PDB file of C-alpha atoms in Angstrom:
ATOM      1  CA  UNK A   1     -11.699  81.623-192.053  1.00 93.00           C
ATOM      2  CA  UNK A   2     -14.431  79.863-190.136  1.00 91.00           C
ATOM      3  CA  UNK A   3     -13.156  78.841-186.718  1.00 94.00           C
ATOM      4  CA  UNK A   4     -14.873  76.490-184.291  1.00 91.00           C
ATOM      5  CA  UNK A   5     -14.232  73.757-181.724  1.00 95.00           C
ATOM      6  CA  UNK A   6     -15.577  70.188-181.868  1.00 92.00           C
ATOM      7  CA  UNK A   7     -18.126  71.062-179.183  1.00 92.00           C
ATOM      8  CA  UNK A   8     -19.654  73.665-181.528  1.00 94.00           C
ATOM      9  CA  UNK A   9     -20.884  71.045-184.034  1.00 92.00           C
ATOM     10  CA  UNK A  10     -22.648  67.709-183.979  1.00 92.00           C
ATOM     11  CA  UNK A  11     -20.780  64.415-184.286  1.00 87.00           C
ATOM     12  CA  UNK A  12     -22.166  63.956-187.805  1.00 86.00           C
ATOM     13  CA  UNK A  13     -20.927  67.412-188.801  1.00 91.00           C
ATOM     14  CA  UNK A  14     -17.489  66.749-187.314  1.00 90.00           C
ATOM     15  CA  UNK A  15     -17.376  63.443-189.178  1.00 85.00           C
ATOM     16  CA  UNK A  16     -18.082  65.318-192.401  1.00 90.00           C
ATOM     17  CA  UNK A  17     -15.428  67.954-191.767  1.00 91.00           C
ATOM     18  CA  UNK A  18     -12.786  65.312-191.097  1.00 91.00           C
ATOM     19  CA  UNK A  19     -13.670  63.075-194.050  1.00 90.00           C
ATOM     20  CA  UNK A  20     -13.662  65.955-196.518  1.00 91.00           C
ATOM     21  CA  UNK A  21     -10.542  67.704-195.242  1.00 94.00           C
ATOM     22  CA  UNK A  22      -8.320  64.704-194.561  1.00 91.00           C
ATOM     23  CA  UNK A  23      -8.261  63.168-198.014  1.00 93.00           C
ATOM     24  CA  UNK A  24      -7.532  61.271-200.131  1.00 95.00           C
ATOM     25  CA  UNK A  25      -7.253  58.325-197.786  1.00 96.00           C
ATOM     26  CA  UNK A  26      -6.052  54.820-198.709  1.00 97.00           C
ATOM     27  CA  UNK A  27      -8.638  52.086-198.346  1.00 97.00           C
ATOM     28  CA  UNK A  28      -8.217  48.952-196.247  1.00 98.00           C
ATOM     29  CA  UNK A  29     -10.537  46.306-197.663  1.00 98.00           C
ATOM     30  CA  UNK A  30     -10.641  44.065-194.616  1.00 98.00           C
ATOM     31  CA  UNK A  31     -11.727  40.439-194.680  1.00 98.00           C
ATOM     32  CA  UNK A  32     -12.391  38.638-191.400  1.00 98.00           C
ATOM     33  CA  UNK A  33     -14.050  35.505-190.087  1.00 97.00           C
ATOM     34  CA  UNK A  34     -15.788  34.845-186.786  1.00 96.00           C
ATOM     35  CA  UNK A  35     -15.562  31.830-184.488  1.00 95.00           C
ATOM     36  CA  UNK A  36     -18.479  30.179-186.271  1.00 95.00           C
ATOM     37  CA  UNK A  37     -16.908  30.509-189.725  1.00 95.00           C
ATOM     38  CA  UNK A  38     -18.962  33.467-190.950  1.00 96.00           C
ATOM     39  CA  UNK A  39     -16.939  35.601-193.390  1.00 97.00           C
ATOM     40  CA  UNK A  40     -17.129  39.397-193.459  1.00 97.00           C
ATOM     41  CA  UNK A  41     -15.674  41.889-195.944  1.00 97.00           C
ATOM     42  CA  UNK A  42     -15.743  45.647-195.391  1.00 96.00           C
ATOM     43  CA  UNK A  43     -13.746  48.763-196.422  1.00 97.00           C
ATOM     44  CA  UNK A  44     -12.165  51.291-194.042  1.00 96.00           C
ATOM     45  CA  UNK A  45     -10.507  54.529-195.085  1.00 95.00           C
ATOM     46  CA  UNK A  46      -9.094  55.442-191.684  1.00 94.00           C
ATOM     47  CA  UNK A  47      -6.067  53.387-192.641  1.00 97.00           C
ATOM     48  CA  UNK A  48      -2.296  53.482-193.111  1.00 97.00           C
ATOM     49  CA  UNK A  49       0.942  51.712-192.246  1.00 97.00           C
ATOM     50  CA  UNK A  50       2.966  52.638-189.169  1.00 97.00           C
ATOM     51  CA  UNK A  51       6.393  51.070-189.459  1.00 96.00           C
ATOM     52  CA  UNK A  52       8.228  48.371-191.369  1.00 96.00           C
ATOM     53  CA  UNK A  53      10.114  46.561-188.611  1.00 97.00           C
ATOM     54  CA  UNK A  54       7.823  45.083-187.518  1.00 97.00           C
ATOM     55  CA  UNK A  55       5.419  45.827-190.405  1.00 98.00           C
ATOM     56  CA  UNK A  56       2.346  47.399-188.819  1.00 98.00           C
ATOM     57  CA  UNK A  57      -0.983  48.320-190.389  1.00 98.00           C
ATOM     58  CA  UNK A  58      -3.594  50.335-188.533  1.00 98.00           C
ATOM     59  CA  UNK A  59      -7.231  50.953-189.413  1.00 97.00           C
ATOM     60  CA  UNK A  60     -10.229  52.125-187.454  1.00 95.00           C
ATOM     61  CA  UNK A  61     -13.760  50.693-187.546  1.00 93.00           C
ATOM     62  CA  UNK A  62     -15.578  53.598-185.903  1.00 87.00           C
ATOM     63  CA  UNK A  63     -18.693  53.137-183.833  1.00 83.00           C
ATOM     64  CA  UNK A  64     -21.769  53.968-185.876  1.00 79.00           C
ATOM     65  CA  UNK A  65     -23.062  57.485-185.233  1.00 71.00           C
ATOM     66  CA  UNK A  66     -26.628  56.228-185.586  1.00 74.00           C
ATOM     67  CA  UNK A  67     -27.294  53.555-182.992  1.00 69.00           C
ATOM     68  CA  UNK A  68     -23.780  53.588-181.484  1.00 72.00           C
ATOM     69  CA  UNK A  69     -23.079  49.985-182.530  1.00 78.00           C
ATOM     70  CA  UNK A  70     -19.759  48.415-183.549  1.00 85.00           C
ATOM     71  CA  UNK A  71     -18.877  46.913-186.922  1.00 89.00           C
ATOM     72  CA  UNK A  72     -18.856  43.167-187.580  1.00 93.00           C
ATOM     73  CA  UNK A  73     -15.202  43.526-188.617  1.00 95.00           C
ATOM     74  CA  UNK A  74     -14.255  44.620-185.116  1.00 95.00           C
ATOM     75  CA  UNK A  75     -16.305  41.875-183.475  1.00 95.00           C
ATOM     76  CA  UNK A  76     -14.644  39.246-185.658  1.00 97.00           C
ATOM     77  CA  UNK A  77     -11.111  40.523-185.069  1.00 97.00           C
ATOM     78  CA  UNK A  78     -11.629  40.547-181.319  1.00 96.00           C
ATOM     79  CA  UNK A  79     -12.734  36.908-181.566  1.00 96.00           C
ATOM     80  CA  UNK A  80     -10.101  35.491-183.927  1.00 97.00           C
ATOM     81  CA  UNK A  81      -7.212  37.988-183.530  1.00 98.00           C
ATOM     82  CA  UNK A  82      -6.519  38.046-187.291  1.00 98.00           C
ATOM     83  CA  UNK A  83      -7.599  39.567-190.591  1.00 98.00           C
ATOM     84  CA  UNK A  84      -6.552  40.229-194.181  1.00 98.00           C
ATOM     85  CA  UNK A  85      -6.103  43.772-195.483  1.00 98.00           C
ATOM     86  CA  UNK A  86      -6.701  43.876-199.241  1.00 98.00           C
ATOM     87  CA  UNK A  87      -5.734  46.860-201.393  1.00 98.00           C
ATOM     88  CA  UNK A  88      -8.409  48.430-203.645  1.00 98.00           C
ATOM     89  CA  UNK A  89      -7.694  49.144-207.339  1.00 97.00           C
ATOM     90  CA  UNK A  90     -10.058  50.902-209.742  1.00 96.00           C
ATOM     91  CA  UNK A  91     -11.276  47.586-211.196  1.00 97.00           C
ATOM     92  CA  UNK A  92     -13.163  46.661-208.002  1.00 96.00           C
ATOM     93  CA  UNK A  93     -14.089  50.067-206.554  1.00 96.00           C
ATOM     94  CA  UNK A  94     -17.840  49.669-207.201  1.00 96.00           C
ATOM     95  CA  UNK A  95     -17.822  46.161-205.724  1.00 96.00           C
ATOM     96  CA  UNK A  96     -15.894  47.472-202.733  1.00 95.00           C
ATOM     97  CA  UNK A  97     -18.509  50.184-202.218  1.00 95.00           C
ATOM     98  CA  UNK A  98     -21.336  47.646-202.477  1.00 96.00           C
ATOM     99  CA  UNK A  99     -19.727  45.534-199.766  1.00 95.00           C
ATOM    100  CA  UNK A 100     -20.006  48.455-197.332  1.00 93.00           C
ATOM    101  CA  UNK A 101     -23.772  47.943-197.201  1.00 91.00           C
ATOM    102  CA  UNK A 102     -24.789  47.228-193.607  1.00 89.00           C
ATOM    103  CA  UNK A 103     -25.849  43.642-194.155  1.00 91.00           C
ATOM    104  CA  UNK A 104     -26.972  41.548-191.203  1.00 91.00           C
ATOM    105  CA  UNK A 105     -24.372  39.513-189.339  1.00 91.00           C
ATOM    106  CA  UNK A 106     -23.682  36.237-191.097  1.00 91.00           C
ATOM    107  CA  UNK A 107     -24.171  37.666-194.591  1.00 93.00           C
ATOM    108  CA  UNK A 108     -21.065  37.102-196.714  1.00 95.00           C
ATOM    109  CA  UNK A 109     -20.117  40.340-198.507  1.00 96.00           C
ATOM    110  CA  UNK A 110     -17.915  38.371-200.911  1.00 96.00           C
ATOM    111  CA  UNK A 111     -21.080  36.845-202.310  1.00 96.00           C
ATOM    112  CA  UNK A 112     -23.033  40.111-202.263  1.00 95.00           C
ATOM    113  CA  UNK A 113     -20.275  42.022-204.065  1.00 96.00           C
ATOM    114  CA  UNK A 114     -19.357  39.265-206.513  1.00 96.00           C
ATOM    115  CA  UNK A 115     -15.744  39.128-205.352  1.00 96.00           C
ATOM    116  CA  UNK A 116     -13.770  35.902-205.046  1.00 97.00           C
ATOM    117  CA  UNK A 117     -12.575  34.313-201.814  1.00 98.00           C
ATOM    118  CA  UNK A 118      -8.994  33.097-201.957  1.00 98.00           C
ATOM    119  CA  UNK A 119      -7.653  30.948-199.091  1.00 98.00           C
ATOM    120  CA  UNK A 120      -4.956  32.558-196.972  1.00 98.00           C
ATOM    121  CA  UNK A 121      -1.834  30.671-195.944  1.00 98.00           C
ATOM    122  CA  UNK A 122      -1.359  31.786-192.329  1.00 98.00           C
ATOM    123  CA  UNK A 123      -4.762  33.089-191.212  1.00 98.00           C
ATOM    124  CA  UNK A 124      -8.292  31.734-191.484  1.00 97.00           C
ATOM    125  CA  UNK A 125      -9.832  34.822-193.096  1.00 98.00           C
ATOM    126  CA  UNK A 126      -9.914  34.643-196.919  1.00 98.00           C
ATOM    127  CA  UNK A 127      -8.209  37.090-199.264  1.00 98.00           C
ATOM    128  CA  UNK A 128      -9.824  39.061-202.099  1.00 98.00           C
ATOM    129  CA  UNK A 129      -8.554  37.416-205.285  1.00 98.00           C
ATOM    130  CA  UNK A 130      -9.168  40.566-207.336  1.00 97.00           C
ATOM    131  CA  UNK A 131      -6.963  42.705-205.081  1.00 98.00           C
ATOM    132  CA  UNK A 132      -3.387  43.154-206.388  1.00 98.00           C
ATOM    133  CA  UNK A 133      -1.854  43.247-202.887  1.00 98.00           C
ATOM    134  CA  UNK A 134      -3.088  41.313-199.852  1.00 98.00           C
ATOM    135  CA  UNK A 135      -1.685  41.459-196.326  1.00 98.00           C
ATOM    136  CA  UNK A 136      -2.312  38.583-193.946  1.00 98.00           C
ATOM    137  CA  UNK A 137      -2.257  40.047-190.445  1.00 98.00           C
ATOM    138  CA  UNK A 138      -2.274  39.068-186.790  1.00 98.00           C
ATOM    139  CA  UNK A 139      -3.876  41.401-184.260  1.00 98.00           C
ATOM    140  CA  UNK A 140      -1.503  43.168-181.894  1.00 97.00           C
ATOM    141  CA  UNK A 141      -3.901  45.475-180.097  1.00 97.00           C
ATOM    142  CA  UNK A 142      -7.227  47.283-180.259  1.00 96.00           C
ATOM    143  CA  UNK A 143      -7.292  50.730-178.704  1.00 96.00           C
ATOM    144  CA  UNK A 144     -10.815  51.919-177.922  1.00 93.00           C
ATOM    145  CA  UNK A 145     -11.040  55.689-178.422  1.00 89.00           C
ATOM    146  CA  UNK A 146     -14.447  56.224-176.822  1.00 89.00           C
ATOM    147  CA  UNK A 147     -17.869  54.788-176.034  1.00 87.00           C
ATOM    148  CA  UNK A 148     -20.090  57.190-177.970  1.00 85.00           C
ATOM    149  CA  UNK A 149     -21.219  57.021-181.593  1.00 81.00           C
ATOM    150  CA  UNK A 150     -18.432  58.130-183.945  1.00 82.00           C
ATOM    151  CA  UNK A 151     -15.635  56.956-181.640  1.00 86.00           C
ATOM    152  CA  UNK A 152     -12.781  55.097-183.300  1.00 87.00           C
ATOM    153  CA  UNK A 153     -11.293  51.718-182.499  1.00 93.00           C
ATOM    154  CA  UNK A 154      -7.658  51.581-183.543  1.00 96.00           C
ATOM    155  CA  UNK A 155      -6.941  48.084-184.815  1.00 97.00           C
ATOM    156  CA  UNK A 156      -3.170  47.545-184.795  1.00 98.00           C
ATOM    157  CA  UNK A 157      -2.116  44.583-186.911  1.00 98.00           C
ATOM    158  CA  UNK A 158       1.222  43.015-187.713  1.00 98.00           C
ATOM    159  CA  UNK A 159       1.717  41.837-191.276  1.00 98.00           C
ATOM    160  CA  UNK A 160       2.828  38.200-191.320  1.00 98.00           C
ATOM    161  CA  UNK A 161       2.558  37.523-195.068  1.00 98.00           C
ATOM    162  CA  UNK A 162       2.224  39.616-198.226  1.00 98.00           C
ATOM    163  CA  UNK A 163       0.767  38.500-201.552  1.00 98.00           C
ATOM    164  CA  UNK A 164       1.462  40.699-204.604  1.00 97.00           C
ATOM    165  CA  UNK A 165       0.313  40.209-208.184  1.00 97.00           C
ATOM    166  CA  UNK A 166       3.419  39.733-210.336  1.00 96.00           C
ATOM    167  CA  UNK A 167       1.952  42.108-212.937  1.00 96.00           C
ATOM    168  CA  UNK A 168       2.492  45.084-210.601  1.00 96.00           C
ATOM    169  CA  UNK A 169       6.129  44.293-209.827  1.00 96.00           C
ATOM    170  CA  UNK A 170       9.124  45.963-211.447  1.00 94.00           C
ATOM    171  CA  UNK A 171      12.290  44.235-212.658  1.00 94.00           C
ATOM    172  CA  UNK A 172      13.636  44.193-209.102  1.00 94.00           C
ATOM    173  CA  UNK A 173      10.556  42.466-207.721  1.00 94.00           C
ATOM    174  CA  UNK A 174       9.305  45.618-205.993  1.00 96.00           C
ATOM    175  CA  UNK A 175       5.761  46.962-206.239  1.00 95.00           C
ATOM    176  CA  UNK A 176       5.532  49.691-208.874  1.00 93.00           C
ATOM    177  CA  UNK A 177       2.988  52.236-207.675  1.00 90.00           C
ATOM    178  CA  UNK A 178       2.008  53.427-211.157  1.00 90.00           C
ATOM    179  CA  UNK A 179       0.820  49.914-212.039  1.00 93.00           C
ATOM    180  CA  UNK A 180      -1.567  49.597-209.095  1.00 94.00           C
ATOM    181  CA  UNK A 181      -4.317  51.977-210.302  1.00 95.00           C
ATOM    182  CA  UNK A 182      -5.296  52.517-206.673  1.00 96.00           C
ATOM    183  CA  UNK A 183      -8.396  54.240-205.357  1.00 96.00           C
ATOM    184  CA  UNK A 184      -8.408  56.815-202.567  1.00 96.00           C
ATOM    185  CA  UNK A 185     -11.391  57.871-200.469  1.00 96.00           C
ATOM    186  CA  UNK A 186     -12.594  61.459-200.351  1.00 95.00           C
ATOM    187  CA  UNK A 187     -15.597  62.875-198.482  1.00 92.00           C
ATOM    188  CA  UNK A 188     -19.207  62.148-199.366  1.00 92.00           C
ATOM    189  CA  UNK A 189     -19.544  60.058-202.524  1.00 94.00           C
ATOM    190  CA  UNK A 190     -16.170  61.087-203.902  1.00 95.00           C
ATOM    191  CA  UNK A 191     -13.118  58.937-204.641  1.00 96.00           C
ATOM    192  CA  UNK A 192      -9.859  59.679-206.426  1.00 96.00           C
ATOM    193  CA  UNK A 193      -8.148  57.389-208.921  1.00 96.00           C
ATOM    194  CA  UNK A 194      -4.355  57.370-208.549  1.00 94.00           C
ATOM    195  CA  UNK A 195      -3.384  56.873-212.168  1.00 91.00           C
ATOM    196  CA  UNK A 196      -2.646  58.797-215.354  1.00 89.00           C
ATOM    197  CA  UNK A 197      -2.591  62.571-214.913  1.00 86.00           C
ATOM    198  CA  UNK A 198      -3.453  62.160-211.221  1.00 88.00           C
ATOM    199  CA  UNK A 199       0.088  60.879-210.600  1.00 86.00           C
ATOM    200  CA  UNK A 200       2.997  63.289-210.357  1.00 82.00           C
ATOM    201  CA  UNK A 201       6.661  62.796-209.603  1.00 83.00           C
ATOM    202  CA  UNK A 202       8.493  65.035-207.120  1.00 81.00           C
ATOM    203  CA  UNK A 203      12.204  64.571-206.594  1.00 78.00           C
ATOM    204  CA  UNK A 204      12.873  63.916-202.910  1.00 79.00           C
ATOM    205  CA  UNK A 205      15.481  66.290-201.379  1.00 75.00           C
ATOM    206  CA  UNK A 206      17.304  63.434-199.657  1.00 63.00           C
ATOM    207  CA  UNK A 207      20.551  62.885-201.541  1.00 71.00           C
ATOM    208  CA  UNK A 208      21.229  66.611-201.804  1.00 74.00           C
ATOM    209  CA  UNK A 209      20.535  69.664-199.677  1.00 87.00           C
ATOM    210  CA  UNK A 210      18.339  72.162-201.506  1.00 89.00           C
ATOM    211  CA  UNK A 211      19.354  75.799-201.089  1.00 91.00           C
ATOM    212  CA  UNK A 212      15.810  76.793-200.079  1.00 94.00           C
ATOM    213  CA  UNK A 213      13.521  79.502-201.398  1.00 94.00           C
ATOM    214  CA  UNK A 214      15.143  82.082-199.101  1.00 95.00           C
ATOM    215  CA  UNK A 215      18.383  81.785-201.109  1.00 95.00           C
ATOM    216  CA  UNK A 216      16.821  82.458-204.508  1.00 94.00           C
ATOM    217  CA  UNK A 217      17.545  85.790-206.229  1.00 93.00           C
ATOM    218  CA  UNK A 218      15.181  88.495-205.007  1.00 93.00           C
ATOM    219  CA  UNK A 219      13.539  89.101-208.385  1.00 91.00           C
ATOM    220  CA  UNK A 220      12.578  85.420-208.458  1.00 94.00           C
ATOM    221  CA  UNK A 221      11.343  85.219-204.855  1.00 94.00           C
ATOM    222  CA  UNK A 222       9.227  88.354-205.292  1.00 94.00           C
ATOM    223  CA  UNK A 223       7.776  87.218-208.619  1.00 93.00           C
ATOM    224  CA  UNK A 224       4.050  87.815-208.929  1.00 94.00           C
ATOM    225  CA  UNK A 225       3.870  85.049-211.522  1.00 94.00           C
ATOM    226  CA  UNK A 226       5.823  82.093-210.162  1.00 95.00           C
ATOM    227  CA  UNK A 227       3.948  79.952-207.632  1.00 96.00           C
ATOM    228  CA  UNK A 228       5.254  78.509-204.392  1.00 96.00           C
ATOM    229  CA  UNK A 229       5.479  75.073-205.999  1.00 95.00           C
ATOM    230  CA  UNK A 230       7.513  76.478-208.873  1.00 94.00           C
ATOM    231  CA  UNK A 231       9.851  78.346-206.524  1.00 95.00           C
ATOM    232  CA  UNK A 232      10.386  75.122-204.558  1.00 95.00           C
ATOM    233  CA  UNK A 233      11.442  73.322-207.739  1.00 93.00           C
ATOM    234  CA  UNK A 234      14.009  76.045-208.386  1.00 93.00           C
ATOM    235  CA  UNK A 235      15.245  75.867-204.790  1.00 93.00           C
ATOM    236  CA  UNK A 236      15.709  72.090-204.752  1.00 92.00           C
ATOM    237  CA  UNK A 237      19.336  72.407-205.970  1.00 90.00           C
ATOM    238  CA  UNK A 238      22.623  72.555-204.098  1.00 91.00           C
ATOM    239  CA  UNK A 239      23.792  75.771-205.776  1.00 92.00           C
ATOM    240  CA  UNK A 240      22.424  78.336-208.189  1.00 93.00           C
ATOM    241  CA  UNK A 241      23.777  77.423-211.630  1.00 92.00           C
ATOM    242  CA  UNK A 242      26.093  79.786-213.458  1.00 90.00           C
ATOM    243  CA  UNK A 243      25.217  81.178-216.879  1.00 88.00           C
ATOM    244  CA  UNK A 244      28.255  79.357-218.263  1.00 90.00           C
ATOM    245  CA  UNK A 245      27.006  75.992-217.050  1.00 91.00           C
ATOM    246  CA  UNK A 246      23.729  76.552-218.905  1.00 88.00           C
ATOM    247  CA  UNK A 247      25.201  77.632-222.250  1.00 88.00           C
ATOM    248  CA  UNK A 248      24.412  74.290-223.867  1.00 90.00           C
ATOM    249  CA  UNK A 249      20.687  74.746-223.226  1.00 89.00           C
ATOM    250  CA  UNK A 250      18.646  76.446-225.928  1.00 88.00           C
ATOM    251  CA  UNK A 251      15.582  78.375-224.834  1.00 86.00           C
ATOM    252  CA  UNK A 252      13.812  81.403-226.328  1.00 84.00           C
ATOM    253  CA  UNK A 253      14.485  84.742-224.662  1.00 78.00           C
ATOM    254  CA  UNK A 254      11.545  86.994-223.894  1.00 77.00           C
ATOM    255  CA  UNK A 255      11.578  90.792-224.126  1.00 80.00           C
ATOM    256  CA  UNK A 256      10.417  91.438-220.581  1.00 88.00           C
ATOM    257  CA  UNK A 257      10.983  89.985-217.108  1.00 88.00           C
ATOM    258  CA  UNK A 258       7.271  89.267-216.820  1.00 92.00           C
ATOM    259  CA  UNK A 259       7.293  87.161-219.990  1.00 91.00           C
ATOM    260  CA  UNK A 260      10.474  85.423-218.839  1.00 91.00           C
ATOM    261  CA  UNK A 261       8.734  84.447-215.610  1.00 94.00           C
ATOM    262  CA  UNK A 262       5.699  83.187-217.509  1.00 93.00           C
ATOM    263  CA  UNK A 263       7.932  81.048-219.726  1.00 93.00           C
ATOM    264  CA  UNK A 264       9.935  79.809-216.739  1.00 93.00           C
ATOM    265  CA  UNK A 265       6.722  78.776-214.979  1.00 94.00           C
ATOM    266  CA  UNK A 266       5.636  76.732-218.001  1.00 95.00           C
ATOM    267  CA  UNK A 267       9.051  75.052-218.167  1.00 93.00           C
ATOM    268  CA  UNK A 268       8.967  74.229-214.456  1.00 94.00           C
ATOM    269  CA  UNK A 269       5.525  72.675-214.805  1.00 92.00           C
ATOM    270  CA  UNK A 270       7.060  70.353-217.409  1.00 91.00           C
ATOM    271  CA  UNK A 271       9.940  69.467-215.101  1.00 90.00           C
ATOM    272  CA  UNK A 272      12.467  71.430-217.179  1.00 92.00           C
ATOM    273  CA  UNK A 273      14.287  73.023-214.244  1.00 93.00           C
ATOM    274  CA  UNK A 274      17.599  73.812-215.928  1.00 93.00           C
ATOM    275  CA  UNK A 275      15.807  75.449-218.842  1.00 94.00           C
ATOM    276  CA  UNK A 276      13.790  77.545-216.399  1.00 94.00           C
ATOM    277  CA  UNK A 277      16.960  78.625-214.614  1.00 94.00           C
ATOM    278  CA  UNK A 278      18.511  79.765-217.905  1.00 92.00           C
ATOM    279  CA  UNK A 279      15.445  81.853-218.710  1.00 92.00           C
ATOM    280  CA  UNK A 280      15.455  83.453-215.265  1.00 93.00           C
ATOM    281  CA  UNK A 281      19.178  84.164-215.160  1.00 90.00           C
ATOM    282  CA  UNK A 282      19.501  85.555-218.675  1.00 82.00           C
TER     283      UNK A 282
END
């Protein structure tokens, strides 16, 4: 492996390493307004939530590497102490990207990107109508991480109101992630679309205590065919099933252990864990 310290590379190179390795990242599409009423709209992928009580969102408008200047978003938030964080679905990803153009101060990126301003209820900054989830926020704190180009500014916001499109809600009124069609930021020009085959379901080991890979039979642990992910699926059970408990399951039996492991791997990839166990224990 290549090993180096931050002092071994330029700021631009470090920026590239971080953006490519720490991905995909959710996108905060942040709308703000300054004291004179000028609206700004810009995306930030150094973004996440950091608690639900109180509900806190955090994003970072970094200082520009070239010129060492700060973003209009940061200037506006420091003036008005508020913003709206809009979520980015696939349907507006190109418009979102266009809004990241470094327009002069006073230029409204809503107009440039063709997106629609929607009045907020508790803050002055407008929302993005086309965004399925919008968070009206009040500023708690800005933590300046440095004075040089590339330094972050951690904007810590408290959510004071949430707007969610009813089309993305489930029967219980909760947001259903599969309906959002969200975009994630990668490095360079790359994005990832969180929908279709890109989504996968993994059962959380919360309500039960998985036995762990170390407790699997040796011939399974030492398999040269089964992957770590497949072994983890097998190990996410409270006890190894008995042959008797699997009698009701019909699966083909292979002539060799190698072929059994190949079949078990295919079953595990389809989420058929009990079937895979029967193949491996037979």
